[in-house]
């Protein structure tokens, strides 16, 4: 089984896309009349149930409980693969450490970036107009051809997002302020026992320059997007 995709691999490919998108956005602004709508920032804490379709990226279906907890600097994906009885946890800390574990295995990964900030979509997003998706009237933004984000026009709730890697996520419930008790965030002892702990380093060499702030958000998005696939890889590693 190959190791999980890392930002090391993806980052060099993204820089040209990023620059292209910035010039595209500038061109749009010049010719536009009314300013495009602005994406609603994420609430600082929420719990979402996300139906995930990995068919296009060679995977299956997943049901993910996503707990986003910005004030405490953490994000958790509780991933249930279809017809699997052993859920996978992906606990992401803003200091860059992620723990992927199920009942028998653990993999630790270190990323050079934290979790997504609530306004991650705002900078550099290109508005693509309104679209009817999953039965909802939505605004659609894309960020540097990396993510397509659908937000319900009437409520500002996220409805769906699709990633460059083919992953499609449908938001089934969205509970603002939903938090998970502290004990559930704790990685199990096997993550810390030298013999079993498998540490993969996803540190990127860094892409610096004027767009450094945006690039950090891009890195965080990569971290966010690879989580379900990486967690699947972790489960095969035992
Ligand atoms: C999953 O995605 C594939 C490819 O886009 C699509 O053909 C299929 O209908 C989707 N399955 C579900 C259950 O949404
Ligand atoms: C990051 O925080 C987590 C949770 O407190 C901790 O387990 C981990 O060791 C920290 N990582 C680093 C690199 O300090």
Short mmCIF file of C-alpha atoms and ligand atoms in Angstrom, two decimals:
data_model
loop_
_atom_site.label_atom_id
_atom_site.label_comp_id
_atom_site.label_asym_id
_atom_site.label_seq_id
_atom_site.Cartn_x
_atom_site.Cartn_y
_atom_site.Cartn_z
CA UNK A 1 0.00 0.00 0.00
CA UNK A 2 1.46 3.36 -0.93
CA UNK A 3 1.77 6.02 1.76
CA UNK A 4 -0.96 8.64 2.08
CA UNK A 5 -0.71 11.57 -0.28
CA UNK A 6 1.21 14.41 1.26
CA UNK A 7 1.40 18.12 0.70
CA UNK A 8 5.00 17.52 -0.32
CA UNK A 9 3.77 15.95 -3.52
CA UNK A 10 0.85 18.24 -4.20
CA UNK A 11 2.29 21.65 -3.40
CA UNK A 12 4.55 22.21 -6.41
CA UNK A 13 1.60 21.45 -8.68
CA UNK A 14 -0.57 24.00 -6.96
CA UNK A 15 1.51 27.13 -7.28
CA UNK A 16 0.85 27.68 -11.01
CA UNK A 17 -2.86 27.08 -10.40
CA UNK A 18 -2.84 29.58 -7.58
CA UNK A 19 -1.22 32.27 -9.71
CA UNK A 20 -3.57 31.56 -12.62
CA UNK A 21 -6.57 31.87 -10.34
CA UNK A 22 -5.38 35.17 -8.90
CA UNK A 23 -5.11 36.73 -12.37
CA UNK A 24 -8.48 35.22 -13.33
CA UNK A 25 -10.08 36.80 -10.26
CA UNK A 26 -8.55 40.18 -11.11
CA UNK A 27 -9.87 40.01 -14.66
CA UNK A 28 -13.35 39.17 -13.38
CA UNK A 29 -13.39 42.09 -10.97
CA UNK A 30 -12.48 44.53 -13.72
CA UNK A 31 -15.43 43.62 -15.93
CA UNK A 32 -18.08 43.01 -13.29
CA UNK A 33 -20.99 45.17 -12.20
CA UNK A 34 -22.33 44.25 -8.75
CA UNK A 35 -19.76 42.69 -6.46
CA UNK A 36 -20.10 38.92 -6.18
CA UNK A 37 -21.50 37.48 -2.94
CA UNK A 38 -19.04 36.73 -0.17
CA UNK A 39 -18.89 33.20 1.28
CA UNK A 40 -20.29 32.83 4.80
CA UNK A 41 -17.45 32.10 7.25
CA UNK A 42 -17.69 28.81 9.11
CA UNK A 43 -18.97 29.05 12.68
CA UNK A 44 -16.08 28.63 15.14
CA UNK A 45 -17.52 25.33 16.31
CA UNK A 46 -19.79 22.96 14.45
CA UNK A 47 -20.68 19.33 13.99
CA UNK A 48 -21.55 18.16 10.51
CA UNK A 49 -22.46 14.75 9.20
CA UNK A 50 -20.90 14.48 5.77
CA UNK A 51 -21.71 11.85 3.18
CA UNK A 52 -18.50 11.32 1.26
CA UNK A 53 -18.24 9.80 -2.19
CA UNK A 54 -14.73 8.70 -3.13
CA UNK A 55 -15.78 6.78 -6.25
CA UNK A 56 -13.95 9.14 -8.60
CA UNK A 57 -10.75 8.86 -6.60
CA UNK A 58 -10.85 5.08 -6.50
CA UNK A 59 -12.51 4.72 -3.09
CA UNK A 60 -15.95 3.91 -1.77
CA UNK A 61 -18.58 5.69 0.30
CA UNK A 62 -18.08 7.07 3.78
CA UNK A 63 -20.18 8.68 6.45
CA UNK A 64 -18.09 11.21 8.33
CA UNK A 65 -18.83 13.02 11.56
CA UNK A 66 -16.88 16.25 11.28
CA UNK A 67 -16.22 18.24 14.45
CA UNK A 68 -14.64 21.60 13.76
CA UNK A 69 -13.36 23.36 16.86
CA UNK A 70 -11.41 26.49 15.98
CA UNK A 71 -11.12 28.00 19.52
CA UNK A 72 -9.47 24.82 20.76
CA UNK A 73 -7.37 24.46 17.62
CA UNK A 74 -8.61 21.07 16.51
CA UNK A 75 -10.63 19.28 13.87
CA UNK A 76 -11.86 15.69 13.98
CA UNK A 77 -13.16 13.37 11.28
CA UNK A 78 -14.85 10.22 12.54
CA UNK A 79 -14.94 8.15 9.38
CA UNK A 80 -17.19 5.17 8.80
CA UNK A 81 -16.54 3.26 5.60
CA UNK A 82 -19.54 1.56 4.07
CA UNK A 83 -20.17 -1.84 5.72
CA UNK A 84 -17.16 -1.47 8.00
CA UNK A 85 -17.64 -1.87 11.73
CA UNK A 86 -14.35 -0.25 12.75
CA UNK A 87 -14.53 3.54 12.49
CA UNK A 88 -11.40 5.54 11.75
CA UNK A 89 -10.50 8.65 13.69
CA UNK A 90 -8.58 11.50 12.16
CA UNK A 91 -7.73 14.00 14.90
CA UNK A 92 -6.02 17.10 13.55
CA UNK A 93 -4.33 19.58 15.88
CA UNK A 94 -3.49 23.09 14.84
CA UNK A 95 0.17 22.54 15.82
CA UNK A 96 0.38 20.35 12.68
CA UNK A 97 0.08 16.90 14.27
CA UNK A 98 -2.62 14.53 12.98
CA UNK A 99 -3.46 11.16 14.49
CA UNK A 100 -5.18 8.54 12.34
CA UNK A 101 -6.35 5.57 14.34
CA UNK A 102 -8.90 2.77 14.47
CA UNK A 103 -9.29 -0.01 17.01
CA UNK A 104 -5.96 -1.59 16.13
CA UNK A 105 -3.65 0.87 14.45
CA UNK A 106 -2.36 4.38 14.68
CA UNK A 107 -0.46 6.59 12.31
CA UNK A 108 0.87 10.00 13.23
CA UNK A 109 1.44 12.61 10.56
CA UNK A 110 2.98 16.03 10.88
CA UNK A 111 1.91 18.85 8.61
CA UNK A 112 3.61 22.22 8.32
CA UNK A 113 0.27 23.99 8.77
CA UNK A 114 -2.63 24.22 11.16
CA UNK A 115 -6.32 23.60 10.59
CA UNK A 116 -8.47 25.69 8.27
CA UNK A 117 -9.49 29.09 9.68
CA UNK A 118 -13.24 29.88 9.66
CA UNK A 119 -12.80 32.33 6.75
CA UNK A 120 -10.60 29.98 4.72
CA UNK A 121 -12.72 30.37 1.60
CA UNK A 122 -12.82 34.18 1.56
CA UNK A 123 -9.36 34.93 0.18
CA UNK A 124 -8.90 34.09 -3.46
CA UNK A 125 -12.25 32.37 -4.03
CA UNK A 126 -13.77 32.87 -7.47
CA UNK A 127 -17.56 33.16 -7.60
CA UNK A 128 -19.09 30.94 -10.27
CA UNK A 129 -22.75 31.86 -9.82
CA UNK A 130 -25.85 30.06 -8.58
CA UNK A 131 -26.45 26.39 -9.06
CA UNK A 132 -29.04 23.87 -7.98
CA UNK A 133 -27.18 21.07 -6.24
CA UNK A 134 -28.42 18.19 -4.08
CA UNK A 135 -31.84 19.84 -4.32
CA UNK A 136 -30.71 23.19 -2.86
CA UNK A 137 -30.37 26.60 -4.44
CA UNK A 138 -26.68 27.39 -3.90
CA UNK A 139 -23.94 29.90 -4.46
CA UNK A 140 -20.88 28.24 -5.93
CA UNK A 141 -17.29 29.33 -5.39
CA UNK A 142 -14.10 27.68 -6.47
CA UNK A 143 -10.75 28.18 -4.90
CA UNK A 144 -7.91 27.87 -7.37
CA UNK A 145 -9.53 24.88 -9.07
CA UNK A 146 -8.91 22.95 -5.89
CA UNK A 147 -12.28 22.99 -4.20
CA UNK A 148 -15.81 23.72 -5.40
CA UNK A 149 -17.92 24.93 -2.50
CA UNK A 150 -21.72 25.10 -2.54
CA UNK A 151 -23.50 27.22 0.05
CA UNK A 152 -27.27 27.45 0.38
CA UNK A 153 -28.42 30.90 -0.74
CA UNK A 154 -31.23 31.13 1.83
CA UNK A 155 -29.29 30.09 4.95
CA UNK A 156 -25.55 30.31 4.23
CA UNK A 157 -25.13 26.69 5.28
CA UNK A 158 -22.65 24.56 3.37
CA UNK A 159 -24.42 21.98 1.20
CA UNK A 160 -21.59 20.33 -0.66
CA UNK A 161 -17.94 20.60 -1.55
CA UNK A 162 -15.98 18.76 -4.21
CA UNK A 163 -12.21 18.48 -4.21
CA UNK A 164 -9.66 18.32 -7.01
CA UNK A 165 -8.98 14.67 -6.17
CA UNK A 166 -12.54 13.65 -7.05
CA UNK A 167 -13.80 13.53 -3.48
CA UNK A 168 -17.39 14.72 -3.24
CA UNK A 169 -18.81 15.63 0.16
CA UNK A 170 -22.49 16.23 0.83
CA UNK A 171 -23.45 17.90 4.11
CA UNK A 172 -26.31 15.90 5.66
CA UNK A 173 -26.56 17.89 8.89
CA UNK A 174 -24.93 21.04 10.14
CA UNK A 175 -25.14 21.80 13.82
CA UNK A 176 -23.68 25.18 14.74
CA UNK A 177 -21.92 25.02 18.12
CA UNK A 178 -21.85 21.22 18.10
CA UNK A 179 -18.85 20.04 20.14
CA UNK A 180 -17.40 16.65 21.00
CA UNK A 181 -16.39 15.89 24.57
CA UNK A 182 -12.67 16.23 25.31
CA UNK A 183 -12.04 12.55 26.00
CA UNK A 184 -12.99 11.65 22.43
CA UNK A 185 -10.13 13.76 21.04
CA UNK A 186 -7.47 11.85 22.93
CA UNK A 187 -5.37 9.60 20.71
CA UNK A 188 -4.94 6.11 22.24
CA UNK A 189 -1.70 4.97 23.95
CA UNK A 190 -0.63 2.94 20.89
CA UNK A 191 -0.08 6.24 19.07
CA UNK A 192 2.67 7.08 21.56
CA UNK A 193 4.41 3.73 22.05
CA UNK A 194 7.62 3.92 20.05
CA UNK A 195 7.28 0.46 18.50
CA UNK A 196 3.82 0.85 17.02
CA UNK A 197 3.71 4.56 16.38
CA UNK A 198 4.22 5.18 12.72
CA UNK A 199 5.22 8.72 12.07
CA UNK A 200 4.98 10.09 8.60
CA UNK A 201 6.29 13.53 7.93
CA UNK A 202 4.30 15.56 5.48
CA UNK A 203 6.35 18.69 5.93
CA UNK A 204 6.47 20.66 2.73
CA UNK A 205 9.57 22.57 1.77
CA UNK A 206 7.48 25.67 1.84
CA UNK A 207 6.30 27.93 -0.90
CA UNK A 208 7.14 31.49 -0.04
CA UNK A 209 6.51 34.87 -1.57
CA UNK A 210 3.80 37.50 -1.74
CA UNK A 211 1.04 34.90 -1.58
CA UNK A 212 2.45 33.27 1.55
CA UNK A 213 -0.77 33.81 3.55
CA UNK A 214 -2.91 32.17 0.87
CA UNK A 215 -0.45 29.36 0.47
CA UNK A 216 -0.81 28.52 4.17
CA UNK A 217 -4.56 28.23 3.69
CA UNK A 218 -3.94 26.07 0.63
CA UNK A 219 -1.75 23.78 2.69
CA UNK A 220 -4.48 23.55 5.32
CA UNK A 221 -6.99 22.69 2.62
CA UNK A 222 -4.73 19.96 1.35
CA UNK A 223 -4.50 18.63 4.89
CA UNK A 224 -8.30 18.76 5.14
CA UNK A 225 -8.85 17.14 1.74
CA UNK A 226 -6.44 14.25 2.10
CA UNK A 227 -7.75 13.21 5.52
CA UNK A 228 -10.38 10.65 4.44
CA UNK A 229 -8.06 9.02 1.92
CA UNK A 230 -5.11 9.10 4.31
CA UNK A 231 -7.19 7.52 7.06
CA UNK A 232 -8.15 4.72 4.70
CA UNK A 233 -4.48 4.14 3.91
CA UNK A 234 -3.74 4.03 7.66
CA UNK A 235 -6.25 1.23 8.16
CA UNK A 236 -4.45 -0.92 5.58
CA UNK A 237 -1.10 -0.41 7.24
CA UNK A 238 -1.45 -2.86 10.08
C1 LIG B 1 -20.62 8.71 -6.43
O1 LIG B 1 -19.92 9.42 -7.44
C2 LIG B 1 -19.99 8.80 -8.71
C3 LIG B 1 -19.08 9.56 -9.64
O2 LIG B 1 -19.40 10.92 -9.66
C4 LIG B 1 -21.43 8.77 -9.17
O3 LIG B 1 -21.53 8.14 -10.42
C5 LIG B 1 -22.27 8.01 -8.15
O4 LIG B 1 -23.63 8.10 -8.50
C6 LIG B 1 -22.08 8.59 -6.76
N1 LIG B 1 -22.74 7.72 -5.77
C7 LIG B 1 -23.52 8.18 -4.82
C8 LIG B 1 -24.12 7.17 -3.91
O5 LIG B 1 -23.70 9.36 -4.65
C1 LIG B 2 0.27 18.84 19.14
O1 LIG B 2 -0.77 18.74 20.08
C2 LIG B 2 -1.17 17.40 20.35
C3 LIG B 2 -2.37 17.46 21.30
O2 LIG B 2 -2.10 18.21 22.42
C4 LIG B 2 0.01 16.62 20.93
O3 LIG B 2 -0.38 15.28 21.16
C5 LIG B 2 1.15 16.66 19.94
O4 LIG B 2 2.30 16.03 20.49
C6 LIG B 2 1.51 18.10 19.59
N1 LIG B 2 2.51 18.11 18.54
C7 LIG B 2 3.61 18.83 18.59
C8 LIG B 2 4.52 18.74 17.41
O5 LIG B 2 3.88 19.55 19.55
#
